[in-house]
Coordinates of C-alpha atoms in Angstrom, one line a residue:
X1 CA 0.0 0.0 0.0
X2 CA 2.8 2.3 0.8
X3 CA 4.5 1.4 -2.3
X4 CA 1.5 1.9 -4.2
X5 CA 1.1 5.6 -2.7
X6 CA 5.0 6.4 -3.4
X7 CA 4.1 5.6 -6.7
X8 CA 1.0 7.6 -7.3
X9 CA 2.8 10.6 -5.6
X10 CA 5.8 10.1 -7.6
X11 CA 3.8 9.7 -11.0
X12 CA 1.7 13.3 -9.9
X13 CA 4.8 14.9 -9.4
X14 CA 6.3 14.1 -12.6
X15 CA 3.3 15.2 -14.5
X16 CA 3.0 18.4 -12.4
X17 CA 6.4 19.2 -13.3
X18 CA 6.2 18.5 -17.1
X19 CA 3.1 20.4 -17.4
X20 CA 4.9 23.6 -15.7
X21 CA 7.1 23.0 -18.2
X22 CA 4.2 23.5 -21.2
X23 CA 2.6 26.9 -21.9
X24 CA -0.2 27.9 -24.4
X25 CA -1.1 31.7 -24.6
X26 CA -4.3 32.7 -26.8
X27 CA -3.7 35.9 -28.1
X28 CA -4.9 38.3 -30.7
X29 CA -6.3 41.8 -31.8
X30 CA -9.5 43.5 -32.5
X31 CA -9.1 46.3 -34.7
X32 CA -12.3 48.8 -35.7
X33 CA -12.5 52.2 -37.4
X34 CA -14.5 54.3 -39.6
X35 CA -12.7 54.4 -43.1
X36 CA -12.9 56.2 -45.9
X37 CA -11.2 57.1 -49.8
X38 CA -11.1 59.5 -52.8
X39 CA -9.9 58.2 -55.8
X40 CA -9.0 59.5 -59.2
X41 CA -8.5 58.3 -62.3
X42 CA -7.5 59.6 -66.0
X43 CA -7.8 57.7 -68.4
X44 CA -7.3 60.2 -71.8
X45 CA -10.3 62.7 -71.7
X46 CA -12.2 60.5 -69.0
X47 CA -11.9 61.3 -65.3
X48 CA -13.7 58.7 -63.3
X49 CA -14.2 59.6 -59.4
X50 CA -14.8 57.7 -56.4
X51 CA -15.8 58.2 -53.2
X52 CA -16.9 55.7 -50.1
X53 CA -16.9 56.1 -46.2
X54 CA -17.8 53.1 -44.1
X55 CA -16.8 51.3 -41.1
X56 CA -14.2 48.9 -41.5
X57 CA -11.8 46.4 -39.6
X58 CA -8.2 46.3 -39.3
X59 CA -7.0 49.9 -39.9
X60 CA -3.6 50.0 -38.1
X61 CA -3.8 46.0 -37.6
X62 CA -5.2 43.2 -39.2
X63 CA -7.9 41.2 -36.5
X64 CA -6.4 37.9 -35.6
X65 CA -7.3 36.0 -33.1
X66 CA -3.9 33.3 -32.5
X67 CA -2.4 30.5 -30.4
X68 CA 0.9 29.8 -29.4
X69 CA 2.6 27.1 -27.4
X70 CA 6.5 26.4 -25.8
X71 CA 7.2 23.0 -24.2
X72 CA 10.7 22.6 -22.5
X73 CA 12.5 19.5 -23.5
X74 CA 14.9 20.1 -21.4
X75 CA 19.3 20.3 -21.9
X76 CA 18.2 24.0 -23.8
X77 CA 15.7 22.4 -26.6
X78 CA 12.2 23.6 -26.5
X79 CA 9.1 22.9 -29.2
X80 CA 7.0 25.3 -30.2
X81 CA 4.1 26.0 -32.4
X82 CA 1.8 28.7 -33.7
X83 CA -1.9 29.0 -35.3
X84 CA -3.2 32.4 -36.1
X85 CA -6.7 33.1 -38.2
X86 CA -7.2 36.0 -39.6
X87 CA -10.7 37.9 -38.1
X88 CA -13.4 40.2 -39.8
X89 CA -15.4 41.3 -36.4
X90 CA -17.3 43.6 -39.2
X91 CA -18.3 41.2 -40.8
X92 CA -21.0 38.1 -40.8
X93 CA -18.2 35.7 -40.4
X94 CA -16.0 36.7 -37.8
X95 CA -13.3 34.3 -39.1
X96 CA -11.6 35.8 -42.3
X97 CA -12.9 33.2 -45.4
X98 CA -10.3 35.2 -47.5
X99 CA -6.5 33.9 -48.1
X100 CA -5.5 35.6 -44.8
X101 CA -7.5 33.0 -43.1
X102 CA -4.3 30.6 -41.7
X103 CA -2.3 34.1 -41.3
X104 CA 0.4 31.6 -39.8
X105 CA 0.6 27.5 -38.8
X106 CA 3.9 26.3 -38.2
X107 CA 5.6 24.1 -35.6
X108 CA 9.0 24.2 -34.6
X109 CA 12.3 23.0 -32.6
X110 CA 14.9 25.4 -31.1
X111 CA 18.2 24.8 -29.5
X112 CA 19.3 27.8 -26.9
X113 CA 23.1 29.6 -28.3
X114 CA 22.5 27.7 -31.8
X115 CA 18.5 29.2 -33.4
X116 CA 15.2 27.4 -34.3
X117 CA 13.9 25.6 -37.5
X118 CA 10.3 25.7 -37.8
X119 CA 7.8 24.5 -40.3
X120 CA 4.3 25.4 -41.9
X121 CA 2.7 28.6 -43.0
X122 CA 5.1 31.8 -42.2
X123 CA 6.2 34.6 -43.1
X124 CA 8.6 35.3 -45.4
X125 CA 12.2 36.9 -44.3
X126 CA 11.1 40.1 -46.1
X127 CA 7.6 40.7 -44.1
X128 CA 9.3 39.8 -40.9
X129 CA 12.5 42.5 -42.1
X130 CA 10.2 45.0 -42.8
X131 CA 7.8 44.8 -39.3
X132 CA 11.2 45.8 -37.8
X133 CA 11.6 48.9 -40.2
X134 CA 8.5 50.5 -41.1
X135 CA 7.5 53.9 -39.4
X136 CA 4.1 53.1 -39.9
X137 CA 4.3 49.7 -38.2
X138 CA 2.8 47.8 -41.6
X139 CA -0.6 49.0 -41.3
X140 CA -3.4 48.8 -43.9
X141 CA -3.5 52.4 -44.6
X142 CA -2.8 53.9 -48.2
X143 CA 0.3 56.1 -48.3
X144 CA 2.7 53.2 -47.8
X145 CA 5.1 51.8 -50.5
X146 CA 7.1 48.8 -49.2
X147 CA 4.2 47.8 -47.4
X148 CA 1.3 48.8 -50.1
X149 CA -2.3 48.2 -48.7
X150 CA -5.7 50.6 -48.6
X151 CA -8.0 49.3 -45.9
X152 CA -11.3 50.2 -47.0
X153 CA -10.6 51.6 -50.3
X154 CA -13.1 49.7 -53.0
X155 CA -11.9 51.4 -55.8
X156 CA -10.8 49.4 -58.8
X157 CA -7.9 50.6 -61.6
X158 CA -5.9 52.9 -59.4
X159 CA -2.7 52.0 -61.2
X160 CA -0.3 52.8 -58.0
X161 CA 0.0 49.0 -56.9
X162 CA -1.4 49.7 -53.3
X163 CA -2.2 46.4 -53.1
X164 CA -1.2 44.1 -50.7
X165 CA 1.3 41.4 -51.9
X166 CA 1.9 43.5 -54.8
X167 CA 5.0 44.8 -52.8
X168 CA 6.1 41.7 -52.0
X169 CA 5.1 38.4 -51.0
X170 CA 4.0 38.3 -47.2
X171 CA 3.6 35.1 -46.3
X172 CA 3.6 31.4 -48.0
X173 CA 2.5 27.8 -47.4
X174 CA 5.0 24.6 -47.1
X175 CA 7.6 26.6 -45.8
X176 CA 10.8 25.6 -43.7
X177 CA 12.4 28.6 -42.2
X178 CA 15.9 28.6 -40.1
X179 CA 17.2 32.0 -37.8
X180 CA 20.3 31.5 -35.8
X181 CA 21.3 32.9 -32.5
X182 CA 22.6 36.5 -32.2
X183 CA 26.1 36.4 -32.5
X184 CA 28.2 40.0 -31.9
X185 CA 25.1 41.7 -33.3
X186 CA 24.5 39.4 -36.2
X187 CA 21.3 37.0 -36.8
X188 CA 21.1 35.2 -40.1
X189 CA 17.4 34.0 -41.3
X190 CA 16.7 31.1 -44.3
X191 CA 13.5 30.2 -45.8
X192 CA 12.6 27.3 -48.4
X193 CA 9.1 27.1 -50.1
X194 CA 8.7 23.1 -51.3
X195 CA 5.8 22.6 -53.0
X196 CA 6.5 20.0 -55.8
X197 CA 3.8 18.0 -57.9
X198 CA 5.3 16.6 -61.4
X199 CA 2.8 14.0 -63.1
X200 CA 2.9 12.9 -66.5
X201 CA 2.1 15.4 -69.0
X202 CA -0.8 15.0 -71.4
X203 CA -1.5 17.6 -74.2
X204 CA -5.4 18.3 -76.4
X205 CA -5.8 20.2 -79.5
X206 CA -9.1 22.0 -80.7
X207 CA -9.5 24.2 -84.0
X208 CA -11.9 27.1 -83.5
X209 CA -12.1 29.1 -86.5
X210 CA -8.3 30.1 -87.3
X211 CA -7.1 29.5 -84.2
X212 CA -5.9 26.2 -82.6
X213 CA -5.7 26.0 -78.8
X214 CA -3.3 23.7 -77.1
X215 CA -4.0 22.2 -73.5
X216 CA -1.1 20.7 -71.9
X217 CA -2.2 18.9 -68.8
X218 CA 0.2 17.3 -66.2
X219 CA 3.5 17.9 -66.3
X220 CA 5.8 20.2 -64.1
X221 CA 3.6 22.1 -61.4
X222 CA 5.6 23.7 -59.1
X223 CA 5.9 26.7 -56.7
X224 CA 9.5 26.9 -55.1
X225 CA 11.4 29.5 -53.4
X226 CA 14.2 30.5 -51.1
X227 CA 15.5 33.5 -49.6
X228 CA 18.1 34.7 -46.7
X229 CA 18.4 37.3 -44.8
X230 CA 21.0 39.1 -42.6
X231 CA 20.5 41.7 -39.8
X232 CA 23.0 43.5 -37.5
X233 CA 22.4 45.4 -34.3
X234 CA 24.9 47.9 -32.5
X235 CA 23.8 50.1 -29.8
X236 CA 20.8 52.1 -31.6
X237 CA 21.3 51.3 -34.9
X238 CA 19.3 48.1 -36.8
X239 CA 20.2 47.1 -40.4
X240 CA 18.8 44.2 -42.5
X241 CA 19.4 43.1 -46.1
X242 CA 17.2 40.1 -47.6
X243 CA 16.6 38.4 -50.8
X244 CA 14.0 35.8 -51.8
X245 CA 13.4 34.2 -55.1
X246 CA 10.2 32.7 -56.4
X247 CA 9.4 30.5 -59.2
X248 CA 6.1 29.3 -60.4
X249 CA 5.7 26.7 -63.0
X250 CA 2.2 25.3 -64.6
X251 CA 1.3 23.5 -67.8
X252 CA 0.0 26.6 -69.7
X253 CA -2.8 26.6 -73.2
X254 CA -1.3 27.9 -76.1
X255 CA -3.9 29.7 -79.1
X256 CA -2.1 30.1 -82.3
X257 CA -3.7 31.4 -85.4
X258 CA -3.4 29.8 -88.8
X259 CA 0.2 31.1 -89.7
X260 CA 1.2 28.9 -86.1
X261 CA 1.7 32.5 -84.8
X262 CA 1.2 32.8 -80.9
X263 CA -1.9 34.6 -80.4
X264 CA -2.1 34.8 -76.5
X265 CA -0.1 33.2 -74.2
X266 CA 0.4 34.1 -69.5
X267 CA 3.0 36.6 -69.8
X268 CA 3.2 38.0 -66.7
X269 CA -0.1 40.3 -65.6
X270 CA 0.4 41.5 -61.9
X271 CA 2.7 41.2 -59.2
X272 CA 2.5 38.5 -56.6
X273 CA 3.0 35.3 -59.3
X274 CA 5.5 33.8 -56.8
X275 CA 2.8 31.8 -55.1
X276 CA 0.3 31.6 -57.6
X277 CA -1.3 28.0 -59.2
X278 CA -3.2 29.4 -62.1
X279 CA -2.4 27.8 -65.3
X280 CA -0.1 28.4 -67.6
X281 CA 2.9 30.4 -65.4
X282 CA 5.8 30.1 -65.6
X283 CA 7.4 32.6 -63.7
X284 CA 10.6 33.9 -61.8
X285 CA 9.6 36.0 -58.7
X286 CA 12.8 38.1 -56.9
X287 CA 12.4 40.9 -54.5
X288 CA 15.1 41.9 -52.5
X289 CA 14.9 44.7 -49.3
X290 CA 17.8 46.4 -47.3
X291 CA 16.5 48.7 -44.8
X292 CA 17.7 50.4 -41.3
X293 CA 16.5 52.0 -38.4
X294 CA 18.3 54.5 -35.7
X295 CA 16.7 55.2 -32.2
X296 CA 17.9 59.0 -31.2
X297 CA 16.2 58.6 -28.2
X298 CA 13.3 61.3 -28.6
X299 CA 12.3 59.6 -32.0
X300 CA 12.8 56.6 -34.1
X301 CA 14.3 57.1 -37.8
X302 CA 13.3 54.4 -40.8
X303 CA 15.2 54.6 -44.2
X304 CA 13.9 51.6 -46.4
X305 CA 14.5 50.0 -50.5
X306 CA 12.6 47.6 -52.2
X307 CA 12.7 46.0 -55.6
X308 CA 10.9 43.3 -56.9
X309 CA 10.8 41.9 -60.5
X310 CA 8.7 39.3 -61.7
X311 CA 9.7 37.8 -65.2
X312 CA 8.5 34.9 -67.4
X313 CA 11.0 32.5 -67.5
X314 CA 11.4 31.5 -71.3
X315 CA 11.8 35.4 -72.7
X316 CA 13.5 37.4 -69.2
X317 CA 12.9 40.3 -71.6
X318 CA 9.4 39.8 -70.8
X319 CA 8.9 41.6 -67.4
X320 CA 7.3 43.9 -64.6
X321 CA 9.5 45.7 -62.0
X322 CA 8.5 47.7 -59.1
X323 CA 11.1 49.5 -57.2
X324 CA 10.8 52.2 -54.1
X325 CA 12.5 53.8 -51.4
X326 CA 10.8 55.5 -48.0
X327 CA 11.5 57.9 -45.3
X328 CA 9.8 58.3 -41.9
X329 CA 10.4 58.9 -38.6
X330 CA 8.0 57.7 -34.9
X331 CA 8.1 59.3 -31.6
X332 CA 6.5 59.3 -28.5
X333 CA 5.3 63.0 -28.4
X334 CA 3.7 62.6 -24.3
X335 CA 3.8 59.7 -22.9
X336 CA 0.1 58.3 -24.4
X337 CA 0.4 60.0 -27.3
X338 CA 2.6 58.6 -30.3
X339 CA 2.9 60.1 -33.8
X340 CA 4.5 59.3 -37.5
X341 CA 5.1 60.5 -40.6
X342 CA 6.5 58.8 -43.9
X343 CA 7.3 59.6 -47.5
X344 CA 8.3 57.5 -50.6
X345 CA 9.0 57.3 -54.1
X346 CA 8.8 54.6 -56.4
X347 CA 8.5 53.0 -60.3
X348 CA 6.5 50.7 -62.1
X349 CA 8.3 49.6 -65.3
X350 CA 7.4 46.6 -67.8
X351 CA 8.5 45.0 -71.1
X352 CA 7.4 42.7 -73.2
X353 CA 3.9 43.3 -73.6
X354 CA 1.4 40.8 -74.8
X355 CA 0.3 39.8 -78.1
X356 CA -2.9 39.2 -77.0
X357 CA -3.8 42.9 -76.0
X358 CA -0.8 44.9 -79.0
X359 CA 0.6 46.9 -75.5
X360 CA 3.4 47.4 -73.7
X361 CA 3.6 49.5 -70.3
X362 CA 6.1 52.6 -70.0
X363 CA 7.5 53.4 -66.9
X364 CA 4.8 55.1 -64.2
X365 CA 6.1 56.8 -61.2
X366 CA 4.7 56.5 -57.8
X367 CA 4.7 58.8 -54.6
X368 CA 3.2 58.4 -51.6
X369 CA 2.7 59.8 -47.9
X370 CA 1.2 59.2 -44.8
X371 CA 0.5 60.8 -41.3
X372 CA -0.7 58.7 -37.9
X373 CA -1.0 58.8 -34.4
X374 CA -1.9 56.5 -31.3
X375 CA -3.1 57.9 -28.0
X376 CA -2.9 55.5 -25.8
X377 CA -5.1 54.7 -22.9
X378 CA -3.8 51.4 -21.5
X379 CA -0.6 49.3 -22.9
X380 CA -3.2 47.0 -24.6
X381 CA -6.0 49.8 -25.5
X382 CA -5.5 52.7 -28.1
X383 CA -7.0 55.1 -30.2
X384 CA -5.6 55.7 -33.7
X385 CA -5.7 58.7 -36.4
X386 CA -3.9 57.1 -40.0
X387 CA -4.2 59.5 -43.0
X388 CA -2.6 58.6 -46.6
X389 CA -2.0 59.4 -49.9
X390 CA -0.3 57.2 -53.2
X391 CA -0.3 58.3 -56.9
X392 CA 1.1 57.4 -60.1
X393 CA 2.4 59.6 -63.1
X394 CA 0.9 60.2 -66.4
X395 CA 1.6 57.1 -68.3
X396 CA 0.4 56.5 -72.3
X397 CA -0.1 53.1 -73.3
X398 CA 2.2 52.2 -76.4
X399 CA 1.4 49.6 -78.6
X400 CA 3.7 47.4 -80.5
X401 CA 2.9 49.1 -83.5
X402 CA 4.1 52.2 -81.9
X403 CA 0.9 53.9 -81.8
X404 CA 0.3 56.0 -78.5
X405 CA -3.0 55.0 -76.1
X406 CA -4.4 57.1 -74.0
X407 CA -2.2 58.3 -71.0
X408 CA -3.4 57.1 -67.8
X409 CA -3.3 58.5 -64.0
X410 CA -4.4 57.7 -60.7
X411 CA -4.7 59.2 -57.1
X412 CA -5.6 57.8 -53.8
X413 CA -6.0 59.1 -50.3
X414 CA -7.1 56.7 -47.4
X415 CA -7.9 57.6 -43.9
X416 CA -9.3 55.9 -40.6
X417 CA -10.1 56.8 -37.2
X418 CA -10.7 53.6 -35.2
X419 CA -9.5 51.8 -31.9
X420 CA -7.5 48.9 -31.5
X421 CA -7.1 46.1 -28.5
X422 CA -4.6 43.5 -28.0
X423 CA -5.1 40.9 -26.0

């Protein structure tokens, strides 16, 4: 009997001690304002305006609503995971149906003075480079050009690539990701996207008029990618340079007219390829970002660069580019009240055009801007004040023929006034 009890006793400590050992935290935010926009847009002699003002979610932050555990394995290991949903509390389904849904899934190892590996859904090197040197802390605000977004703006054709992913790619699924330990002020990160599917590749021919149209089936269907990063820390300076490269590759359908002449083809259309699964890509994706930030004590100073070019792998003359650089500064102007500012410029070039449509796109240049401001009344609890504005040049359209189009513009300014609450 007494053995029996020493047992039980023993057993009940040992399971009281590994379960102090294991944490879960549920965590998240609730983010609500009311949003509006004005947009403009030339397009020749037509001028086509819009207006809207509504109540929106997720002005300064996206809603989430997250999990998070750390068990300790003991001798400095430790497993952890995360699962975060994306939320639309203004919405009839509170959980986001959109692609932000699984905003992060991943479960990983670390080892203490050596890093952690970790698996699943994350994000990429870039978005985690650039929540550590943004003034405006990534929110959904217009006025923003390595993070471009416009919470609540409904307007379609602005032509100034606010938005989101077009930047660069956020987040992506099957992903392995590696950081290391600090060492003398140096982290490394790695990231590897493995999403491989190669079946046996079956092709089908139909004849519609003069055109024959050729479906290839099976075949090479991949999305892969990899990118590293490198940041540095010294006393109140942060700098971080990152690369990642994208491909995507599908079976594609091929139209060609009765000369065997290409008709149409899936040259590249928009930014964001790197991840895509529609048919017929085949795509290279590379964006690269340096940035760096300097704490002077009574304010916080941002200088950021991003490029990203996304190219179709059999002609690399066939492209779209979009480059910028920002400014901005954040300070703590009481104690509960914080302000920022931040300014950018930026390009859109292509090349290559598309037989389908006779065009090819001309450089347009982008600027942007945008004011904010938190008062805070508890560490969890604040009011926000965001106020932006992006634009792009006067661009014509040029055809292949060398006839002009009609030159195109675009304007946008996006503003909140909302609360957020962490929890």
């Amino acid at each position: 009997m007494k053995k029996s009890l020493f047992a039980l006793a023993a057993v009940t400590a040992f399971a009281g001690a590994a379960q102090a050992q294991s944490s879960v935290t549920v965590y998240g935010i609730m983010d609500i304002a009311v949003g509006g926009y004005n947009s403009r847009i030339a397009n020749g002699t037509t001028v086509v305006k819009q207006t809207g003002l509504a109540a929106i979610d997720s002005g300064e932050q996206t809603s989430r609503l997250g999990f998070k555990g750390n068990e300790d394995l003991g001798g400095g290991a430790s497993a952890f995971f995360t699962i975060e949903l994306g939320l639309t509390p203004d919405a009839a389904q509170s959980i986001n149906s959109g692609a932000t849904q699984n905003r992060q899934s991943f479960v990983g190892l670390k080892k203490n003075g050596l890093g952690d590996i970790a698996l699943g859904t994350q994000y990429t090197v870039i978005h985690n480079a650039a929540a550590q040197t943004d003034a405006g802390n990534l929110n959904n605000m217009a006025g923003d050009l390595i993070y471009s977004s416009s919470k609540g703006n409904t307007a379609a054709g602005t032509s100034n690539g606010s938005g989101n992913g077009d930047s660069y790619t956020i987040r992506a699924n099957q992903m392995i990701t590696l950081n290391s330990e600090k060492y003398s002020g140096f982290q490394a990160h790695a990231m590897a996207i493995l999403n491989n599917n190669n079946t046996t590749q079956t092709t089908a021919t139909a004849v519609t008029g003069a055109n024959t149209t050729t479906t290839v089936t099976g075949g090479v269907n991949n999305q892969n990618g990899w990118g590293l990063g490198l940041d540095y820390t010294w006393k109140n300076l942060f700098v971080t340079a990152n690369y990642m490269g994208l491909t995507a590759k599908n079976a594609y359908t091929a139209v060609t007219n009765a000369n065997g002449q290409l008709v149409s083809d899936t040259p590249v259309a928009v930014f964001g390829a790197g991840q895509a699964s529609t048919n017929g890509t085949n795509v290279q994706d590379n964006q690269a970002y340096i940035a760096g930030t300097y704490d002077f004590g009574i304010l916080k100073a941002y200088a950021q660069y991003l490029t990203r070019k996304v190219m179709v792998q059999q002609d690399n003359n066939n492209y779209a580019k979009r480059s910028a650089e920002q400014i901005g500064v954040r300070s703590f102007i009481t104690p509960t009240i914080e302000a920022w500012a931040q300014a950018g410029l930026g390009r859109i070039t292509s090349s290559g055009g598309s037989l389908a449509t006779g065009y090819a796109q001309p450089t347009a240049n982008m600027t942007a801007w945008q004011i904010g401001s938190n008062y805070w009344l508890s560490k969890r609890t604040n009011l926000y004040a965001i106020y932006g504005q992006v634009g792009t040049s006067n661009v014509s359209n040029v055809s292949l023929a060398g006839v002009s189009g009609n030159p195109v513009s675009g304007n946008l300014n996006n503003y909140a006034i909302g609360v957020r609450h962490t929890f």
